[in-house]
Coordinates of C-alpha atoms and ligand atoms in Angstrom, one line a residue:
M475 CA 14.5 22.1 2.3
N476 CA 12.3 21.8 5.4
R477 CA 9.3 19.7 5.1
T478 CA 7.1 20.8 8.1
D479 CA 3.9 18.2 6.4
S480 CA 0.9 18.5 4.2
P481 CA -2.3 18.4 3.7
A482 CA -1.7 14.8 1.4
W483 CA 0.2 13.0 3.2
S484 CA -1.3 9.9 5.1
D485 CA -0.2 8.8 8.5
S486 CA 2.9 6.4 7.4
T487 CA 4.8 9.4 5.1
R488 CA 3.9 11.8 8.3
C489 CA 5.7 9.4 10.3
V490 CA 8.5 9.7 8.3
H491 CA 8.8 12.9 7.6
A492 CA 6.6 15.6 8.4
G493 CA 9.2 17.8 10.6
G494 CA 12.0 16.8 8.6
A495 CA 14.4 19.2 7.8
D496 CA 17.6 18.3 5.2
D497 CA 20.4 20.0 7.5
P498 CA 21.5 23.0 4.7
A499 CA 25.8 22.3 6.0
T500 CA 26.2 19.1 5.1
G501 CA 22.7 17.4 2.9
A502 CA 22.3 15.1 5.5
V503 CA 18.8 13.1 5.4
V504 CA 18.5 12.7 8.9
T505 CA 17.7 15.9 11.4
P506 CA 21.3 16.3 13.1
I507 CA 21.4 15.5 16.3
H508 CA 22.0 19.4 18.4
Q509 CA 23.3 18.0 21.7
S510 CA 24.1 21.7 22.6
S511 CA 23.1 23.1 25.9
T512 CA 23.4 26.4 25.1
F513 CA 23.5 28.2 21.4
L514 CA 25.1 32.2 20.4
L515 CA 24.3 35.2 21.4
D516 CA 23.1 37.9 18.8
D517 CA 20.8 41.1 18.7
D518 CA 17.6 39.6 18.0
A519 CA 18.2 36.8 20.4
Y520 CA 18.8 39.9 23.8
A521 CA 15.9 41.2 22.1
A522 CA 14.1 37.3 23.2
I523 CA 15.4 36.8 26.2
A524 CA 14.5 40.1 26.8
A525 CA 10.8 40.1 25.4
G526 CA 10.6 37.1 27.3
R527 CA 10.2 35.2 23.4
G528 CA 13.0 32.9 24.6
R529 CA 10.5 29.9 23.0
E530 CA 11.4 31.5 19.5
G531 CA 14.9 31.3 18.8
L532 CA 17.5 29.5 19.9
I533 CA 19.4 30.8 23.3
Y534 CA 19.4 27.6 25.1
T535 CA 18.3 24.1 25.6
R536 CA 15.7 24.0 28.4
Y537 CA 14.0 26.6 26.0
A538 CA 14.3 25.6 23.1
N539 CA 16.7 23.0 20.3
P540 CA 16.7 22.3 16.9
S541 CA 16.4 18.9 18.1
Q542 CA 13.0 19.3 19.6
R543 CA 11.8 21.3 16.6
A544 CA 12.2 18.5 14.8
V545 CA 10.0 15.9 16.6
Q546 CA 7.8 18.5 18.3
A547 CA 6.5 19.4 14.7
R548 CA 6.8 15.5 13.3
I549 CA 3.8 15.5 16.8
A550 CA 1.9 18.1 16.0
A551 CA 1.6 16.5 12.2
L552 CA 0.7 13.6 14.0
E553 CA -2.3 14.4 16.3
G554 CA -3.7 17.3 14.0
A555 CA -1.7 20.3 16.4
E556 CA -1.2 23.6 15.4
D557 CA 2.1 23.4 17.4
A558 CA 3.7 20.5 20.4
L559 CA 6.2 20.3 23.0
V560 CA 8.3 17.8 24.7
F561 CA 9.5 16.7 27.7
S562 CA 12.3 14.3 29.6
S563 CA 8.6 11.9 30.3
G564 CA 5.0 11.4 29.7
L565 CA 4.5 13.3 33.9
A566 CA 6.9 15.7 33.2
A567 CA 4.0 17.5 30.3
I568 CA 1.1 16.0 32.5
A569 CA 2.6 17.9 35.4
A570 CA 3.8 21.0 33.3
T571 CA 0.4 21.0 31.3
L572 CA -1.7 21.4 34.4
A573 CA 0.1 23.6 36.3
A574 CA -0.4 25.8 33.1
L575 CA -4.3 25.5 33.0
T576 CA -5.1 25.5 36.4
E577 CA -4.6 29.2 39.1
P578 CA -4.2 28.1 42.4
G579 CA -7.6 27.0 44.2
G580 CA -8.0 25.5 41.1
H581 CA -10.3 21.9 40.1
V582 CA -9.3 19.0 37.9
L583 CA -12.3 17.0 37.1
A584 CA -11.0 13.5 35.8
A585 CA -12.1 9.5 34.7
R586 CA -11.8 7.2 37.6
E587 CA -10.1 4.6 35.3
L588 CA -6.3 6.8 34.5
Y589 CA -2.7 5.0 34.5
G590 CA -1.2 4.9 38.8
G591 CA 1.1 7.9 37.6
T592 CA -1.2 10.2 36.6
L593 CA -3.7 9.8 40.0
G594 CA -0.7 10.0 41.8
L595 CA -0.4 13.2 40.3
L596 CA -3.9 14.1 40.7
R597 CA -4.7 13.1 44.6
D598 CA -0.6 13.7 46.2
Q599 CA 0.7 16.2 44.4
L600 CA -2.1 18.7 43.4
P601 CA -2.6 19.5 46.4
R602 CA 0.7 19.8 47.3
W603 CA 0.2 23.3 44.6
G604 CA -2.8 24.6 46.1
R605 CA -4.9 22.7 43.5
S606 CA -7.3 19.4 43.7
A607 CA -8.7 16.9 41.8
G608 CA -12.0 14.8 41.6
F609 CA -12.8 11.9 40.3
A610 CA -16.2 10.4 38.4
D611 CA -17.4 8.4 36.1
L612 CA -17.2 10.5 32.5
R613 CA -19.0 8.1 31.0
D614 CA -22.6 9.4 33.6
P615 CA -23.3 12.7 32.6
A616 CA -25.0 13.6 35.4
A617 CA -22.2 12.0 37.5
A618 CA -19.6 13.8 36.0
A619 CA -22.3 17.6 35.8
A620 CA -22.4 17.2 39.5
A621 CA -19.0 16.7 40.3
I622 CA -18.8 19.6 39.0
R623 CA -16.9 22.9 41.4
P624 CA -17.1 26.3 40.3
E625 CA -13.2 26.7 40.6
T626 CA -13.1 23.5 37.8
A627 CA -11.2 24.5 35.2
V628 CA -10.0 20.8 33.3
L629 CA -11.8 17.7 32.7
Y630 CA -8.9 14.7 32.5
V631 CA -9.6 11.4 30.2
E632 CA -7.6 8.6 28.9
T633 CA -8.7 8.1 25.2
I634 CA -8.1 3.9 26.1
S635 CA -8.0 3.6 30.1
N636 CA -5.4 1.2 31.3
P637 CA -5.2 -1.3 32.1
T638 CA -9.1 -1.5 31.8
L639 CA -9.5 -0.7 28.5
R640 CA -12.7 1.0 28.0
V641 CA -13.1 4.0 25.0
A642 CA -14.0 7.2 25.8
D643 CA -16.8 9.0 24.2
L644 CA -14.0 11.8 22.6
P645 CA -17.4 13.7 21.4
A646 CA -19.5 13.8 23.8
L647 CA -16.4 14.8 26.4
A648 CA -16.0 17.1 24.6
A649 CA -19.5 18.8 24.2
F650 CA -20.0 18.2 27.0
A651 CA -16.8 20.0 28.1
R652 CA -17.5 22.9 26.2
R653 CA -21.3 23.1 28.2
H654 CA -19.6 23.6 31.3
G655 CA -15.9 25.7 30.3
L656 CA -14.0 23.3 30.6
L657 CA -10.9 21.9 28.7
L658 CA -10.8 19.4 28.2
V659 CA -6.9 16.7 27.9
V660 CA -7.3 13.3 26.2
D661 CA -4.1 11.2 27.7
N662 CA -3.8 9.8 23.4
T663 CA -0.7 7.1 24.7
F664 CA -2.6 4.0 24.4
A665 CA -4.5 4.6 21.2
T666 CA -2.0 6.9 19.7
P667 CA -2.2 9.9 16.4
L668 CA -2.8 6.8 13.6
G669 CA -5.8 5.2 16.2
V670 CA -7.5 8.4 17.1
R671 CA -6.6 12.2 16.8
P672 CA -8.1 13.7 20.0
L673 CA -8.2 17.2 18.8
E674 CA -10.4 16.7 16.0
H675 CA -13.5 15.3 18.6
G676 CA -12.8 18.4 20.0
A677 CA -9.8 17.6 22.4
D678 CA -8.1 20.9 23.1
L679 CA -5.2 19.0 24.0
V680 CA -3.7 15.9 23.8
L681 CA -0.7 14.1 25.8
H682 CA 1.8 11.5 25.1
S683 CA 3.5 9.3 27.6
A684 CA 6.7 8.6 24.1
S685 CA 8.1 6.2 26.5
K686 CA 5.8 4.3 25.2
Y687 CA 4.1 3.6 21.0
L688 CA 5.7 6.6 19.9
N689 CA 9.1 5.7 20.7
G690 CA 8.3 1.8 20.3
H691 CA 11.8 0.5 21.5
S692 CA 11.7 0.4 25.4
D693 CA 14.3 2.9 25.4
L694 CA 13.6 5.5 26.4
I695 CA 11.9 7.9 28.7
A696 CA 9.5 10.9 27.1
G697 CA 6.2 12.9 26.8
A698 CA 4.4 15.3 24.7
V699 CA 2.0 17.7 25.1
A700 CA 0.1 19.1 21.7
G701 CA -3.2 21.9 21.5
R702 CA -3.7 25.5 20.3
R703 CA -0.1 27.0 20.0
E704 CA -1.4 30.0 22.6
L705 CA -2.5 26.7 24.9
I706 CA 1.1 25.5 24.2
D707 CA 2.3 29.2 24.6
R708 CA 1.8 28.2 28.1
I709 CA 3.0 25.6 28.6
W710 CA 6.0 26.4 27.8
L711 CA 5.9 28.7 30.1
Q712 CA 6.1 26.1 32.8
L713 CA 8.4 24.0 31.0
K714 CA 11.1 26.5 31.4
A715 CA 10.5 27.2 34.8
L716 CA 9.9 23.8 36.1
G717 CA 12.4 22.1 34.1
G718 CA 11.8 19.3 31.8
C719 CA 13.0 19.7 28.7
L720 CA 13.4 16.7 26.8
D721 CA 17.3 15.7 25.6
P722 CA 18.4 16.6 22.4
H723 CA 19.8 12.4 21.9
A724 CA 16.4 11.0 23.0
C725 CA 14.7 14.3 20.4
F726 CA 16.8 12.5 18.2
L727 CA 15.7 8.6 19.4
L728 CA 12.0 9.8 19.6
E729 CA 12.0 10.9 15.5
R730 CA 13.8 7.9 14.6
G731 CA 11.1 5.3 16.7
L732 CA 7.9 8.0 15.6
K733 CA 9.4 7.0 12.0
T734 CA 7.9 3.5 12.2
L735 CA 5.0 4.7 13.9
A736 CA 2.3 3.1 11.6
V737 CA 3.8 0.3 10.6
R738 CA 4.1 -0.9 14.2
L739 CA 1.2 -0.2 15.3
R740 CA 0.0 -2.2 12.6
A741 CA 1.4 -4.5 13.8
H742 CA 1.0 -4.4 17.8
A743 CA -3.4 -4.1 15.9
A744 CA -3.1 -7.5 14.2
S745 CA -0.8 -9.6 16.6
A746 CA -3.3 -7.3 19.3
Q747 CA -6.8 -8.9 17.8
A748 CA -4.9 -12.4 17.3
V749 CA -3.8 -13.0 20.9
A750 CA -6.5 -11.7 22.2
E751 CA -8.8 -14.5 20.5
A752 CA -7.2 -17.1 21.5
L753 CA -7.5 -16.0 24.8
A754 CA -10.9 -15.6 24.6
E755 CA -11.0 -19.4 23.4
H756 CA -9.1 -20.6 25.7
P757 CA -10.7 -22.7 29.0
A758 CA -8.2 -21.1 31.4
V759 CA -9.3 -17.5 31.1
T760 CA -12.1 -15.9 32.3
R761 CA -12.7 -12.9 31.0
V762 CA -10.5 -10.8 27.8
L763 CA -10.7 -7.0 27.4
Y764 CA -10.0 -5.9 24.3
P765 CA -11.8 -2.9 21.4
G766 CA -11.1 -4.8 18.8
L767 CA -13.5 -8.4 20.4
R768 CA -17.4 -8.3 19.4
S769 CA -17.6 -9.1 24.2
H770 CA -15.6 -5.7 25.3
P771 CA -18.5 -3.0 26.7
D772 CA -16.9 -0.3 23.9
H773 CA -16.8 -2.6 21.0
V774 CA -19.7 -0.5 19.2
L775 CA -18.0 3.0 20.1
A776 CA -14.1 1.8 19.9
R777 CA -15.9 0.3 16.0
K778 CA -17.0 3.8 15.5
L779 CA -14.0 6.8 17.1
L780 CA -10.7 4.1 16.5
A781 CA -9.1 3.9 13.3
C782 CA -7.3 0.8 15.1
F783 CA -7.5 -0.9 18.1
G784 CA -3.8 -0.8 19.2
G785 CA -1.9 -3.2 21.3
M786 CA -2.8 -3.7 24.5
V787 CA -4.7 -7.0 25.2
S788 CA -5.8 -7.7 28.9
F789 CA -7.3 -10.8 30.5
V790 CA -8.4 -13.1 33.9
V791 CA -6.5 -16.2 34.5
D792 CA -9.2 -18.9 36.3
G793 CA -7.5 -18.9 39.9
G794 CA -6.6 -15.1 41.3
D795 CA -3.3 -13.3 41.3
E796 CA -1.5 -16.2 42.0
A797 CA -2.6 -18.0 39.0
A798 CA -2.1 -14.7 37.3
L799 CA 1.9 -14.3 39.3
R800 CA 2.5 -18.4 37.7
L801 CA 1.7 -17.5 34.5
C802 CA 4.1 -14.3 34.0
R803 CA 6.9 -16.7 35.8
R804 CA 6.1 -19.3 32.8
L805 CA 6.2 -17.3 30.1
R806 CA 9.6 -18.1 27.9
L807 CA 8.8 -14.9 25.2
A808 CA 6.8 -12.3 27.0
K809 CA 9.2 -10.1 28.5
E810 CA 7.7 -9.4 32.6
A811 CA 7.9 -5.6 33.0
T812 CA 6.1 -3.1 33.4
S813 CA 6.1 -0.4 31.0
L814 CA 3.9 -0.8 26.8
G815 CA 4.1 0.0 23.6
G816 CA 8.0 -1.5 22.5
V817 CA 8.3 -3.9 19.4
E818 CA 9.1 -6.7 22.4
T819 CA 6.2 -7.9 24.4
L820 CA 5.2 -7.3 27.9
V821 CA 3.3 -9.0 30.3
S822 CA 2.2 -7.2 34.0
L823 CA 0.0 -7.5 36.6
P824 CA -2.4 -4.2 37.7
F825 CA -2.0 -5.7 41.1
N826 CA 1.4 -5.7 42.3
T827 CA 2.6 -3.0 39.7
S828 CA 0.1 0.3 38.1
H829 CA -2.8 -0.4 40.9
V830 CA -0.7 -1.8 44.3
A831 CA -1.6 1.6 46.0
L832 CA -5.0 0.2 46.2
S833 CA -6.4 -1.8 47.9
A834 CA -8.4 -5.1 46.7
E835 CA -12.4 -3.6 46.8
E836 CA -10.9 -0.8 45.4
R837 CA -9.2 -2.4 42.7
A838 CA -12.5 -4.2 42.1
A839 CA -14.3 -1.2 41.9
A840 CA -12.1 0.0 39.3
G841 CA -12.0 -2.6 37.5
I842 CA -9.6 -4.7 38.4
P843 CA -10.2 -8.5 39.1
P844 CA -8.1 -11.0 41.1
G845 CA -6.0 -12.1 38.6
M846 CA -6.1 -9.7 35.8
V847 CA -3.4 -9.6 33.5
R848 CA -1.8 -7.2 31.4
L849 CA -0.2 -7.8 28.1
S850 CA 1.8 -5.4 26.0
V851 CA 1.7 -7.2 22.6
G852 CA 4.7 -6.9 20.4
I853 CA 5.9 -7.4 17.2
E854 CA 6.3 -10.4 17.2
D855 CA 4.9 -13.7 14.9
P856 CA 1.4 -14.5 16.5
P857 CA 1.4 -17.8 16.5
D858 CA 4.8 -17.8 18.6
L859 CA 3.0 -15.2 21.3
I860 CA -0.4 -17.5 21.8
A861 CA 1.9 -20.7 21.4
D862 CA 4.0 -19.1 24.6
L863 CA 0.1 -17.8 26.2
V864 CA -0.7 -21.7 25.8
A865 CA 2.5 -23.8 27.0
A866 CA 2.3 -21.0 30.1
L867 CA -1.5 -21.4 30.5
A868 CA -1.1 -25.6 30.5
G869 CA 2.1 -25.4 33.1
R870 CA 4.4 -26.0 31.2
Ligands
LIG1354 C1 3.7 5.5 31.1 C2 2.0 6.5 31.1 C3 1.9 7.5 31.5 C4 3.3 8.4 32.2 O1 4.1 8.0 30.9 P1 6.3 7.7 31.3 O2 6.8 8.2 30.0 O3 6.3 7.0 32.2 O4 6.0 9.3 33.0 C5 0.8 8.4 31.2 N1 0.0 8.0 31.1 C6 0.3 6.6 30.9 C7 -1.9 6.4 29.7 C8 0.9 5.6 30.5 O5 0.8 4.7 30.1

């Protein structure tokens, strides 16, 4: 029996069951790993190939695979979407989505505060495809409207920005996009569908680096896009043409990771709140950015929009980037590594990782002062994490 979804299910139930299908051959309760590159051809398959409908049948794993379908159905259910696709990375999902939504000559208007890889794709790669991107402060409607061109097709934003953790006003941006005839595309990696479902607030498509919270164990690179079937069909043509399909074994790992998303996220958010509050009290910390803190510039919006403030905390230490580097080296529990959203706490500095390509002035303009530390709070016990941070801040 296929357990695709039920409107009566809550998030935790969806995480465990949506998209799952008991295996008719064996009765296995876990989706089997269909580790096959290709499938037996029959008259229906030939007809589907001839009609360009390669997504519907099972022909070749770059087009479709049962392991991909199971995890796609789960992500679609979690995001409240008609359909979804998985990719071999978050950037593969973003690239295929932008390629599908823009024609040659087309333009993407994006927020200034974005993941570094997305910034690079927009700024450096889009022009190589005959497209272009512009950036504006999307919190300022007049500035955003002034940056729209006749050829602008897409408005692009992250729900919670990296590493400044600003929260996007999705309902306002959706209204703005509709008024100007743009498609609103939202990268929901930091918030997760349990924090907010952007499609319910008027977004057209929602993107994920599934390498982060959706998988949650720092052992997989994957991406996803979810939205209306008509748009997903267009993006599928790009997936098929550019490659970037997700391997069946990785689909199995991602589906397994998704089962615990609800319990993990609750633990991440509770720990992040405790860590943020402890850091805010510390004399060696000059600033803490966490949407769950009253001092956060978007706290009121975050309370309205987000069901959960997430597991990412950024803070600024006294003494600049040198002091931040020393702090990272002294941490014993938190691991100094890029990426985020895993069960283990990771710490990294924007100045020498995600935002290394920017000058000090550009970083300051992007809201990244010297000494900024980005913490992906894992699911360890908060007192252990706080003790680790306090000892490192004390120079021990
Ligand atoms: C990591 C990340 C990406 C890129 O995803 P990959 O899986 O590394 O390709 C995109 N957006 C955000 C917000 C990310 O954190």
